[in-house]
Tab-separated table of C-alpha atoms in Angstrom:
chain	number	residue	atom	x	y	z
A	1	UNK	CA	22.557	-18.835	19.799
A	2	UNK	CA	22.742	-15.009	19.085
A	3	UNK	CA	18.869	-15.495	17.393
A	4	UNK	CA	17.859	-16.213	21.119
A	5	UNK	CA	19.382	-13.444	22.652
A	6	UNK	CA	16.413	-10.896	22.917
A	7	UNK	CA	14.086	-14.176	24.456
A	8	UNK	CA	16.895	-14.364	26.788
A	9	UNK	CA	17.253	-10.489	28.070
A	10	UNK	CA	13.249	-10.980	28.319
A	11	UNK	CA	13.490	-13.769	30.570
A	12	UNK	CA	16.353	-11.945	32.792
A	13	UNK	CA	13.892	-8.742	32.968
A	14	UNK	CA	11.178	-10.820	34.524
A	15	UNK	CA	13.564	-12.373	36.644
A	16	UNK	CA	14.534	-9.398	37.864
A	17	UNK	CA	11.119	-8.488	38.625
A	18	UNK	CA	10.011	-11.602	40.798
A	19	UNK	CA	13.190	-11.041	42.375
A	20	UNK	CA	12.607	-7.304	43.709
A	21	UNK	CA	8.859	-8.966	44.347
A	22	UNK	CA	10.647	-11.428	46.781
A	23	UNK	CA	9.518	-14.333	44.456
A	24	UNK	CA	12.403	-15.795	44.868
A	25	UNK	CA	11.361	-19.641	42.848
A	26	UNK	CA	9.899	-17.662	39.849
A	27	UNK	CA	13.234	-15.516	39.714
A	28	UNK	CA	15.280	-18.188	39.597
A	29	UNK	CA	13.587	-20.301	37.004
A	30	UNK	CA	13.407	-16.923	34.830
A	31	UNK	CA	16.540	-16.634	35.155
A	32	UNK	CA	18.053	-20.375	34.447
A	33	UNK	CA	15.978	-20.037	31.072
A	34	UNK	CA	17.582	-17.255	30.350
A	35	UNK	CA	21.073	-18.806	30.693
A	36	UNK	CA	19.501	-21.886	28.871
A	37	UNK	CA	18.472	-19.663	26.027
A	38	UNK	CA	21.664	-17.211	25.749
A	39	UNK	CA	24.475	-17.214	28.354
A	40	UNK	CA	25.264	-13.571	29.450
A	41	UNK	CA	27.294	-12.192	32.750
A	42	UNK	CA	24.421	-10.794	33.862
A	43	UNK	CA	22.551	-13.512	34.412
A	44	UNK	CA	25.339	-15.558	35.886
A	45	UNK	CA	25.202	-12.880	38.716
A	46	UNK	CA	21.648	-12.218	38.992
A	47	UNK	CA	21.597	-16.143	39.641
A	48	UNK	CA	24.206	-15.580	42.243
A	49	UNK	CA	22.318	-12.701	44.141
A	50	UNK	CA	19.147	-14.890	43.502
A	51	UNK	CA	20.785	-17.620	45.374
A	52	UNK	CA	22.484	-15.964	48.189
A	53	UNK	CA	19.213	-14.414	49.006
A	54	UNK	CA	17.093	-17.052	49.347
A	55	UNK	CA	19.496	-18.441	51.277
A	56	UNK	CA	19.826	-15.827	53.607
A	57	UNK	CA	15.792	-15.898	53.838
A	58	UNK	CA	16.091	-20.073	54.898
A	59	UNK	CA	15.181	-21.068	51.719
A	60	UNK	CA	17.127	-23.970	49.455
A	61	UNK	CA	19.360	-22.729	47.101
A	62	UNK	CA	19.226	-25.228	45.054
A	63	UNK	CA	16.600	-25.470	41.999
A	64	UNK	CA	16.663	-29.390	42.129
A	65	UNK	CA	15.633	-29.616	45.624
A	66	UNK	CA	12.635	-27.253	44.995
A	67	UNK	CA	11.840	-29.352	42.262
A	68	UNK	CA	12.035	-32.970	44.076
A	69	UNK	CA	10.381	-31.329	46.879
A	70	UNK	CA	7.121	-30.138	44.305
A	71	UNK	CA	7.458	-33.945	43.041
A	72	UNK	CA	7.190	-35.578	46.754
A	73	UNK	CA	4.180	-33.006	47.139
A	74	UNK	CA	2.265	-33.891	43.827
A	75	UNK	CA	3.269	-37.553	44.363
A	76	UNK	CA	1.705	-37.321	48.093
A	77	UNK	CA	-0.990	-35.682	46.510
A	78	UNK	CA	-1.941	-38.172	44.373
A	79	UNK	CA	-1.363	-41.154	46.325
A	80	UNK	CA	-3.838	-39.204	49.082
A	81	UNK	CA	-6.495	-38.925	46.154
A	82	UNK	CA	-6.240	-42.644	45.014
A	83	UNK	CA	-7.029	-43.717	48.787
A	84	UNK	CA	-9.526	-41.501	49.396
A	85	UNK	CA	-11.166	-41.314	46.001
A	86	UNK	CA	-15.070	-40.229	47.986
A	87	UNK	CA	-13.198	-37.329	49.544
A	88	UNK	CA	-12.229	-36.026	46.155
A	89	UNK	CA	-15.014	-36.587	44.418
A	90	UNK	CA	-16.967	-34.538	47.807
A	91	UNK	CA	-14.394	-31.862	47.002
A	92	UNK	CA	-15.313	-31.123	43.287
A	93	UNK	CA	-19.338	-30.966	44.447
A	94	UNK	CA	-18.642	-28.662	46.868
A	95	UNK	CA	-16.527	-26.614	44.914
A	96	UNK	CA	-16.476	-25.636	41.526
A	97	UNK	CA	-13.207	-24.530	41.855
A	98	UNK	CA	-9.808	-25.892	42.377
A	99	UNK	CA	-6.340	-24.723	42.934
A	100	UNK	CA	-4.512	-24.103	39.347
A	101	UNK	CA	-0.259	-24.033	39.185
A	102	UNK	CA	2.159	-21.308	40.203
A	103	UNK	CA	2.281	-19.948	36.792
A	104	UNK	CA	0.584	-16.370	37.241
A	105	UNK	CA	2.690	-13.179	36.258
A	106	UNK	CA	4.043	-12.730	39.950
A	107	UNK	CA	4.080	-16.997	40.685
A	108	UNK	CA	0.580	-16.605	42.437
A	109	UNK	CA	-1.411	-19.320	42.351
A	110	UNK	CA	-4.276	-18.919	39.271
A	111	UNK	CA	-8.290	-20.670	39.833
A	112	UNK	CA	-9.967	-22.799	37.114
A	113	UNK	CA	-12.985	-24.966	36.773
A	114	UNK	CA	-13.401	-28.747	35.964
A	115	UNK	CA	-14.806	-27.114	33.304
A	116	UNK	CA	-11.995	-25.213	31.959
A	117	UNK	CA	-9.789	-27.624	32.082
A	118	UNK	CA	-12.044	-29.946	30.427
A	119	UNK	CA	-11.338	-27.407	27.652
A	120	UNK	CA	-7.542	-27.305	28.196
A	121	UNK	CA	-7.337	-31.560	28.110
A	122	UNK	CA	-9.312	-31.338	25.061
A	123	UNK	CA	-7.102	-28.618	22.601
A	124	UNK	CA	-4.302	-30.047	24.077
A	125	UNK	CA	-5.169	-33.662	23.234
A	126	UNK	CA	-5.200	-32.608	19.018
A	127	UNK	CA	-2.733	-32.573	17.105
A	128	UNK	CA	-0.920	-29.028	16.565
A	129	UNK	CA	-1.635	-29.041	12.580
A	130	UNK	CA	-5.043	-30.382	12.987
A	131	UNK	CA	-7.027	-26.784	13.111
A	132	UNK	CA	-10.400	-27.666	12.251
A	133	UNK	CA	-10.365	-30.438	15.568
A	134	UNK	CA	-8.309	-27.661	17.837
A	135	UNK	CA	-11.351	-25.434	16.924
A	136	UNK	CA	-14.398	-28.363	16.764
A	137	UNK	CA	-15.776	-27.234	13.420
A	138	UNK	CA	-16.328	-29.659	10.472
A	139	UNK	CA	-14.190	-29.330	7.487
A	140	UNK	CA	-17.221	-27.933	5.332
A	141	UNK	CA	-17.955	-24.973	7.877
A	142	UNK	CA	-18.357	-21.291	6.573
A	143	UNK	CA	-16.763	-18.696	7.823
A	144	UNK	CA	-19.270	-17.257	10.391
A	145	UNK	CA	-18.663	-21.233	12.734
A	146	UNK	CA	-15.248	-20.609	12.512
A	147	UNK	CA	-15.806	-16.986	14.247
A	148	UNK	CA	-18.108	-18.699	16.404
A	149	UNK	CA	-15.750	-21.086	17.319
A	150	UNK	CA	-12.968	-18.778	18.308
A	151	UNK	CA	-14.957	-17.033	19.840
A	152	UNK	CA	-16.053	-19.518	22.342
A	153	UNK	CA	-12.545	-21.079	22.727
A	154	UNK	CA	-10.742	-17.835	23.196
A	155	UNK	CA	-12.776	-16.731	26.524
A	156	UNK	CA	-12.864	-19.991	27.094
A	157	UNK	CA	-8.776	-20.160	27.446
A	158	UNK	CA	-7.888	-16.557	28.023
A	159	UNK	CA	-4.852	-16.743	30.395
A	160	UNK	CA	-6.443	-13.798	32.792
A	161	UNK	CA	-9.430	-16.422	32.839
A	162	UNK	CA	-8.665	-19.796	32.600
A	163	UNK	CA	-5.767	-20.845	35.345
A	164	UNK	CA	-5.588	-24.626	34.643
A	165	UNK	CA	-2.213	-26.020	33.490
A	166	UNK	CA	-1.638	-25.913	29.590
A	167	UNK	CA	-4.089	-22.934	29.399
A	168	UNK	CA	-1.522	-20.641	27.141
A	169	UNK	CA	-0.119	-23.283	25.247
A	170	UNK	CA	-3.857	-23.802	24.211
A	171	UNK	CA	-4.847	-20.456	23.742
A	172	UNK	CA	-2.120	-20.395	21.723
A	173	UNK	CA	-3.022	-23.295	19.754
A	174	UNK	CA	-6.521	-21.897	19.192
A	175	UNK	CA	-5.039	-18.717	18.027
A	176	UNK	CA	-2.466	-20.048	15.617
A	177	UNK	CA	-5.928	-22.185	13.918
A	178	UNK	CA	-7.827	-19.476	13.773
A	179	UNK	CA	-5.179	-17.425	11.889
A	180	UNK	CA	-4.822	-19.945	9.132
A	181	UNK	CA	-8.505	-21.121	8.990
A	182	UNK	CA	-9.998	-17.567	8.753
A	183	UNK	CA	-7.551	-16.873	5.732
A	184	UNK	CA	-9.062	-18.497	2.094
A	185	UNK	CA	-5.424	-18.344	0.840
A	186	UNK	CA	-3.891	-20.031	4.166
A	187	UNK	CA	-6.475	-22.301	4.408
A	188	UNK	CA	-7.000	-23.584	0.917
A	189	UNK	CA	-3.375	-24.479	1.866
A	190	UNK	CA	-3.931	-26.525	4.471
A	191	UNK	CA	-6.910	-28.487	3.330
A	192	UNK	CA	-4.540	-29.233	-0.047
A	193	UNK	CA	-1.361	-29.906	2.207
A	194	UNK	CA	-2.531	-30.834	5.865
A	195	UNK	CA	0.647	-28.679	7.436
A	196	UNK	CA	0.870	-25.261	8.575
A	197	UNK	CA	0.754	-23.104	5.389
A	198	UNK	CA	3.516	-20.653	7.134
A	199	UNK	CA	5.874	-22.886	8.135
A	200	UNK	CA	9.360	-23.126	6.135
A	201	UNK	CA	8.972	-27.004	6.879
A	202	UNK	CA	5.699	-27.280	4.905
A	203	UNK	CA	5.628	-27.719	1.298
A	204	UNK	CA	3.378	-24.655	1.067
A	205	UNK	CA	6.420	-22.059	1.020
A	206	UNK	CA	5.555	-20.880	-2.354
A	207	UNK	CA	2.096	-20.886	-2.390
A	208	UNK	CA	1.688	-17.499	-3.306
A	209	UNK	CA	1.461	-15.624	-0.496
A	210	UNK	CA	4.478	-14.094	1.304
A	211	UNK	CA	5.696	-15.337	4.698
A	212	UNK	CA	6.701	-11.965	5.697
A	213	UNK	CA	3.342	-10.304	5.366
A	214	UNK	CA	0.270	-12.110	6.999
A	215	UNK	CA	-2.766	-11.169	5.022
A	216	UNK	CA	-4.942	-11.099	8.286
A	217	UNK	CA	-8.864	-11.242	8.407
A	218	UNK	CA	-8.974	-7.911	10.479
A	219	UNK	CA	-6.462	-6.034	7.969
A	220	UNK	CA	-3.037	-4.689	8.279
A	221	UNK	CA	0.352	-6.089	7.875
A	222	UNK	CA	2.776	-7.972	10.699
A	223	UNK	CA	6.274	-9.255	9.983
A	224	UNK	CA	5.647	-12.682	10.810
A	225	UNK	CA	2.554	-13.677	12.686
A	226	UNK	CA	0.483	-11.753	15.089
A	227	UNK	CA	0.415	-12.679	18.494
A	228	UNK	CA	-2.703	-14.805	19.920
A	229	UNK	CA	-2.989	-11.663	22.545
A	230	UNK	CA	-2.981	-9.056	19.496
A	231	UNK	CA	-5.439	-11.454	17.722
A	232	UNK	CA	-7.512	-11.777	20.769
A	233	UNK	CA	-7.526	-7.944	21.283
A	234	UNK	CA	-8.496	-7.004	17.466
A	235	UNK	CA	-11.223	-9.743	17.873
A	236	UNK	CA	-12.718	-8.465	21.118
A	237	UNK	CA	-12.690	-4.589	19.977
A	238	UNK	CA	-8.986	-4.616	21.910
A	239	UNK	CA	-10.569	-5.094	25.000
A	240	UNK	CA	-8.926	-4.772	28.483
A	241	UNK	CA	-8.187	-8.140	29.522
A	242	UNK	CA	-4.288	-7.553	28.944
A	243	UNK	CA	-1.821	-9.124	31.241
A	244	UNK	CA	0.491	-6.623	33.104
A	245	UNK	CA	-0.596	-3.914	31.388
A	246	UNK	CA	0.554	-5.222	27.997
A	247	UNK	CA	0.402	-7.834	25.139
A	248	UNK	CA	0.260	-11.244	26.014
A	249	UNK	CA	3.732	-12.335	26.038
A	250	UNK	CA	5.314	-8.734	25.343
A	251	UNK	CA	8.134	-7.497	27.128
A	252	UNK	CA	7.347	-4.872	30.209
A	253	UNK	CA	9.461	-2.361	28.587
A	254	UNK	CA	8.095	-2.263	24.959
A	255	UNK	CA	9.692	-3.655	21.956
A	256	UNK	CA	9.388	-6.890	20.222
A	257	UNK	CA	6.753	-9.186	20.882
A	258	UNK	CA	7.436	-13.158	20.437
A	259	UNK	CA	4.574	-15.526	19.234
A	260	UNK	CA	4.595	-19.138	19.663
A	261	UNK	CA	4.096	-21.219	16.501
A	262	UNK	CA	3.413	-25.156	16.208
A	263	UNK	CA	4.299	-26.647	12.982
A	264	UNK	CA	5.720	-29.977	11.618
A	265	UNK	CA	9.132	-28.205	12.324
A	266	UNK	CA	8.276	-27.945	16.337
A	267	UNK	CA	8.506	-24.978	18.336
A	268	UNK	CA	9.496	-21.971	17.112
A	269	UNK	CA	8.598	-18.052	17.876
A	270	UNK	CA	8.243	-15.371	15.744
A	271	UNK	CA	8.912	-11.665	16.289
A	272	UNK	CA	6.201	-9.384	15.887
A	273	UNK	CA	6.491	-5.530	16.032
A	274	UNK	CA	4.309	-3.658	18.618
A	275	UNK	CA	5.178	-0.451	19.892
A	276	UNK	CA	7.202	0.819	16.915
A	277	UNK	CA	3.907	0.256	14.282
A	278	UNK	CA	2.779	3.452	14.995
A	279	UNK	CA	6.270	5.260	14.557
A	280	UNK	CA	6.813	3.154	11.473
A	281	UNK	CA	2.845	3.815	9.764
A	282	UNK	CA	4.161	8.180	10.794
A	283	UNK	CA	7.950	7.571	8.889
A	284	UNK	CA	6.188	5.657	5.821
A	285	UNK	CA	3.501	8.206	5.611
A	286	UNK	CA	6.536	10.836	5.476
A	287	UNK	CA	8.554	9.380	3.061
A	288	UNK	CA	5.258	8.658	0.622
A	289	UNK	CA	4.344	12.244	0.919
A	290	UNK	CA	8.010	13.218	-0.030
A	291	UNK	CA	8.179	11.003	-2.699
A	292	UNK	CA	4.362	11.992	-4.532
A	293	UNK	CA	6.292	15.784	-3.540
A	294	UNK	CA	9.440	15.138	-5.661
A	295	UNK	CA	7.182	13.586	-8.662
A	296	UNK	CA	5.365	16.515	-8.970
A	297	UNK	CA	8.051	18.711	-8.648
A	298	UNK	CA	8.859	19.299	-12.434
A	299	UNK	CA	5.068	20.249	-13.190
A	300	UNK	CA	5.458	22.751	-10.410
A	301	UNK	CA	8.659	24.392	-12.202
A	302	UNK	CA	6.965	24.060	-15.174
A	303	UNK	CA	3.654	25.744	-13.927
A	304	UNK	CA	5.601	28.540	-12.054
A	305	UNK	CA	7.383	29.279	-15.343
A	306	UNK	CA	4.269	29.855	-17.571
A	307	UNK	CA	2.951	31.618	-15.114
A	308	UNK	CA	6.040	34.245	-14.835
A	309	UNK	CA	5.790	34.490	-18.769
A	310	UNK	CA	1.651	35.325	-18.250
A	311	UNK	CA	2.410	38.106	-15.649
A	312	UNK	CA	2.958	41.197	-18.167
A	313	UNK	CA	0.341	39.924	-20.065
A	314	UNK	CA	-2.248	39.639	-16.890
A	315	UNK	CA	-1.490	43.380	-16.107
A	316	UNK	CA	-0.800	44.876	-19.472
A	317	UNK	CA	-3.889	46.671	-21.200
A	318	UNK	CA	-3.355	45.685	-24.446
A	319	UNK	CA	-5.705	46.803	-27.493
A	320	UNK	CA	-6.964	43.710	-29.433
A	321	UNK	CA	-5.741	44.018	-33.824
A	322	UNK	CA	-9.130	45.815	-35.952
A	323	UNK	CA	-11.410	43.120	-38.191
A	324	UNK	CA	-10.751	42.772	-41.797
A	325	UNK	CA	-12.307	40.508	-44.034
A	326	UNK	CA	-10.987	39.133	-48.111
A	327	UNK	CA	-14.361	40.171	-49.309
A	328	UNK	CA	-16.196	43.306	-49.795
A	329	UNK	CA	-19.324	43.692	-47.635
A	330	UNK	CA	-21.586	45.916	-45.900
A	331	UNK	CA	-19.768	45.737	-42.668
A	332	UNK	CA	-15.887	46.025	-44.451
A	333	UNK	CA	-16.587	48.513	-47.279
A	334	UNK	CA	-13.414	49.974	-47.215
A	335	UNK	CA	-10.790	48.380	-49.408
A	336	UNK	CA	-6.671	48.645	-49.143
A	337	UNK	CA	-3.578	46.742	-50.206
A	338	UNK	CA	-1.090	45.419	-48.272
A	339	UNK	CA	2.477	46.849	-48.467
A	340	UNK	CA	4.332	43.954	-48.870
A	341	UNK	CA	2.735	41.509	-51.581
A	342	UNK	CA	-0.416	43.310	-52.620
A	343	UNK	CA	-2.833	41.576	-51.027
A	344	UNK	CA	-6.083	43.239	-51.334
A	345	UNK	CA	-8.184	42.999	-48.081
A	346	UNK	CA	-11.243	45.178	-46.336
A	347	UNK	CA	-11.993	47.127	-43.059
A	348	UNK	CA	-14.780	49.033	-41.536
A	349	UNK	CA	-14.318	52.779	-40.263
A	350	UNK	CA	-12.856	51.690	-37.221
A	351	UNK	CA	-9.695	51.073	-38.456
A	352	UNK	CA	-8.742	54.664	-38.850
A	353	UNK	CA	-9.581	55.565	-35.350
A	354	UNK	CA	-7.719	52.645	-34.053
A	355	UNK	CA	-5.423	53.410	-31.356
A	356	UNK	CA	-2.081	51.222	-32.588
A	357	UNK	CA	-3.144	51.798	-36.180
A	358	UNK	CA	-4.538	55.425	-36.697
A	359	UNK	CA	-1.296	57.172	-35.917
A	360	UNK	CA	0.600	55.040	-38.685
A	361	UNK	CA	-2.234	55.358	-41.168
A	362	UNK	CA	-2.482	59.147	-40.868
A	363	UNK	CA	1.211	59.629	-41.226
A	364	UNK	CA	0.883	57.769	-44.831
A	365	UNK	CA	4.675	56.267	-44.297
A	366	UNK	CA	4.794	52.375	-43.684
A	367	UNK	CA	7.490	51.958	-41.394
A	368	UNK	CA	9.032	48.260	-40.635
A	369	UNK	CA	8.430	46.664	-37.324
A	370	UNK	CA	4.616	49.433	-36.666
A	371	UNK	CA	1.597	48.176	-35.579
A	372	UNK	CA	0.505	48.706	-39.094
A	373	UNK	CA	3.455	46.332	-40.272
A	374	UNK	CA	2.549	43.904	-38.045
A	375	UNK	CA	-1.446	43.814	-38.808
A	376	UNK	CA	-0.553	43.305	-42.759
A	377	UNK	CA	2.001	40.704	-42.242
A	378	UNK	CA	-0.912	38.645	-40.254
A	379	UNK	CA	-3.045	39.488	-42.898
A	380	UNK	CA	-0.620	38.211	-45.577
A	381	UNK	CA	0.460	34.740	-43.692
A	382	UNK	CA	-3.517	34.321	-43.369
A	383	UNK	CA	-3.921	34.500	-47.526
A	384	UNK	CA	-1.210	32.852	-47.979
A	385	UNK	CA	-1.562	29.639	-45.875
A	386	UNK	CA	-5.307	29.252	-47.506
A	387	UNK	CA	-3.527	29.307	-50.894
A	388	UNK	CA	-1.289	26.826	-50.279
A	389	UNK	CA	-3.966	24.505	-48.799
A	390	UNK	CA	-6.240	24.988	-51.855
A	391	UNK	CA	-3.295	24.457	-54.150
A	392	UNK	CA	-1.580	21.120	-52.364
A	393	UNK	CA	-5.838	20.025	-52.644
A	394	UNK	CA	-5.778	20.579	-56.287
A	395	UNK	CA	-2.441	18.513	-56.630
A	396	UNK	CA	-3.891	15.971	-55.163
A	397	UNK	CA	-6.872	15.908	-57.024
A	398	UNK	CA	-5.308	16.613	-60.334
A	399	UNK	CA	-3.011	13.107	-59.392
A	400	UNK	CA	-6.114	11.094	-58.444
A	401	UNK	CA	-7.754	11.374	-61.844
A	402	UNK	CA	-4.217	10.681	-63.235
A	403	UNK	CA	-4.068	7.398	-61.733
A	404	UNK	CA	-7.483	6.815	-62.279
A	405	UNK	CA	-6.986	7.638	-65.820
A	406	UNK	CA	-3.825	5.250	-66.363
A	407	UNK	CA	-5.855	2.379	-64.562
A	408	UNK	CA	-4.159	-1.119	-63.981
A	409	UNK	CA	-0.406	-1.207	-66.261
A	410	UNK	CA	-2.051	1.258	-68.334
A	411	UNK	CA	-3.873	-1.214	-70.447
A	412	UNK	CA	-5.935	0.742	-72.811
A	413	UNK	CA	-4.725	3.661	-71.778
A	414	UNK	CA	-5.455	7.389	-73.738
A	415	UNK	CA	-1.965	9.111	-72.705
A	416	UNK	CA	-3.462	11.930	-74.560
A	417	UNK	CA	-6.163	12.764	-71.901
A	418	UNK	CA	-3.573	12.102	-69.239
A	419	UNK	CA	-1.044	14.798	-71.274
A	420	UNK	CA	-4.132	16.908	-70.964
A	421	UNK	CA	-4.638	16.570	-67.307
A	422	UNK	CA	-0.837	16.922	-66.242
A	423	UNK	CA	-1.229	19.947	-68.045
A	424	UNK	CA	-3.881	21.248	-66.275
A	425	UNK	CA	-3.219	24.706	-64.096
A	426	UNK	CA	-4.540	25.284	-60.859
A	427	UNK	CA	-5.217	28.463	-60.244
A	428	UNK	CA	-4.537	29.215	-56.737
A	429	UNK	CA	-0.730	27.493	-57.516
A	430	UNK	CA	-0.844	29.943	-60.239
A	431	UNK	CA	-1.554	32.498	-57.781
A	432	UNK	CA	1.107	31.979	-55.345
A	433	UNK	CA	3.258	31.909	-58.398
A	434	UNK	CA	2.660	35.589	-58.900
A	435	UNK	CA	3.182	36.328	-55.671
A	436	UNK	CA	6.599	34.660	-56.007
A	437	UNK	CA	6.024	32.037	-53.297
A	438	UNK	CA	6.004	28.850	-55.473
A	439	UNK	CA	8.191	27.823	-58.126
């Protein structure tokens, strides 16, 4: 299937590597996986070269007679322990220690303790779904056992430590119940449902919580699940116990990472990003700041625009308009008349020394568009607009006791006081009148 084809590439790449090591076994079972998983010409001829080889070197070319020849050994093995059952039981008090499989990184032969693989039988012997006996907490435990628990198992079953056969499948199985059981949202889930809260298999799928982003105990976000060798890392401070040099089931020349996952639905692995998360945190960083850029980008036109129109204004030295005042007082004792609608108003001796104004002033000619135009017509727009509020106030006012007058359907009613009030003047309407600005 093409969904297998990256697992399969992976599986040549280590082939090739046990090959070049002169692990000739190892290469060759990398290698039939491989095929198994994806067929490519590749690893049709790597198999070939793998094969003509080892034969070259004496060994059998064949994968079946390595295999019936590890069967006749293991079956010796344990016919030799059921006759001699003192001599093995000697062995293990003398030794803590026994032989483990071929399974290291480079086929070499990994050590384990009764002990550890005590530990192994025991995760192994639990169901795959059945977190809370994979880690040997009650259902009621807090947090903080759970932790504990993990903790325990996890050095406990560390491939680098533990050698015994089934060691990663249980790390792994530790792993995937310590993801689900350290989550509340995963593992209110799974107490409701009994199954694996991310599986598609599970009735769980639209719990609320999105199978593409793993809301993770230690922060951060993982398209699918995170790997038990990431977990174990993040857990430990990302401590050094990494295999080869990288993640724990990661490819030896970067890229994807695949997880195991157990669920109702079997076997299945999941693709976690590695080496690109830093690359893709520096791009989506980028593109944020761009973005936030181009939404502000209008408020910076917009501030670079007032601030052209304040420039002449910043370096002009312009002379602020004199004081005047509508009433006569100590400080404006000098009274004039605007040009325009006769609106008397008062200044102080100031305004003939003005600098805009005394030049207009002392010629005695009022000419359209002078500073001396321009101070009256301020001065006019000022009386007029305070008319105008006084007058729309006595409207209003005028109307109130109209209404108030009239009462409900004007029952009982004197229309001669409300002919009286309509006729009422107000005097700054009357005013503005004069000055021909109301009708």
């Amino acid at each position: 299937m093409e969904s297998n084809k990256d697992e399969a590439l992976k599986c040549l790449r280590i082939a090739q590597k046990h090959r070049d090591a002169g692990n000739f076994p190892s290469a060759r079972k990398f290698c039939q996986k491989s095929l198994s998983l994806f067929s490519t010409p590749e690893a049709e001829k790597l198999r070939e070269s793998i094969d003509t080889v080892a034969a070259a070197a004496g060994e059998s070319a064949s994968p079946s007679s390595s295999t019936s020849t590890a069967n006749g050994n293991a079956q010796a093995s344990s016919s030799s322990t059921e006759t001699h059952p003192s001599a093995s039981s000697a062995k293990h008090r003398g030794s803590a220690k026994v032989n483990g499989t071929a399974g290291g990184i480079n086929g070499e032969k990994r050590e384990y303790t009764a002990e550890q693989l005590n530990v192994v039988k025991r995760v192994k012997s639990c169901k795959v779904t059945d977190y809370y006996e994979i880690m040997a907490v009650k259902r009621e435990c807090e947090e903080a056992d759970i932790k504990k628990a993990y903790r325990k198992l996890a050095l406990a079953l560390h491939p680098d430590k533990n050698g015994a056969p089934g060691a990663d499948e249980a790390f792994k199985m530790v792993s995937k119940a310590f993801q689900v059981l350290s989550d509340p949202q995963k593992r209110v889930a799974f107490d409701q449902h009994g199954s694996d809260p991310e599986s598609r298999f599970s009735g769980t799928s639209s719990s609320g919580f999105s199978p593409g982003f793993s809301s993770s105990p230690f922060g951060g976000g993982f398209e699918g699940e995170m790997s038990p060798e990431d977990l174990f890392n993040m857990f430990f401070g990302g401590g050094g116990m990494a295999m080869n040099g990288g993640g724990f089931g990661a490819s030896p020349f970067g890229g994807p990472v695949f997880t195991a996952t157990f669920g109702p639905g079997g076997f299945r692995t999941t693709r976690v990003r590695t080496n690109g998360r830093q690359q893709g945190t520096a791009q989506g960083e980028q593109a944020q700041a761009r973005s936030v850029l181009m939404q502000l980008l209008p408020l910076l036109i917009l501030f670079a625009f007032s601030f052209s129109s304040m420039l002449p204004d910043l370096f002009s030295t312009s002379i602020p308009e004199p004081r005047f005042a509508f009433a006569k007082s100590s400080k404006y004792d000098l009274e004039r008349q605007t040009n325009n609608l006769g609106i008397k108003y008062h200044v102080n001796r100031d305004f003939y020394t003005h600098p805009n104004i005394a030049a207009d002033v002392a010629a005695g000619k009022y000419r359209q568009g002078s500073a001396l135009s321009r101070f009256e017509s301020n001065i006019e727009h000022v009386f007029t607009q305070e008319l105008y509020s006084q007058c729309q106030r006595g409207i209003n006012e005028r109307e109130r006791r109209k209404d108030a007058e009239i009462g409900f359907f004007g029952v009982g009613t004197d229309w001669e006081k409300v002919k009286n009030i309509e006729a009422e003047k107000i005097d700054t309407c009357e005013e503005l009148r004069k000055l021909g600005l109301l009708k």
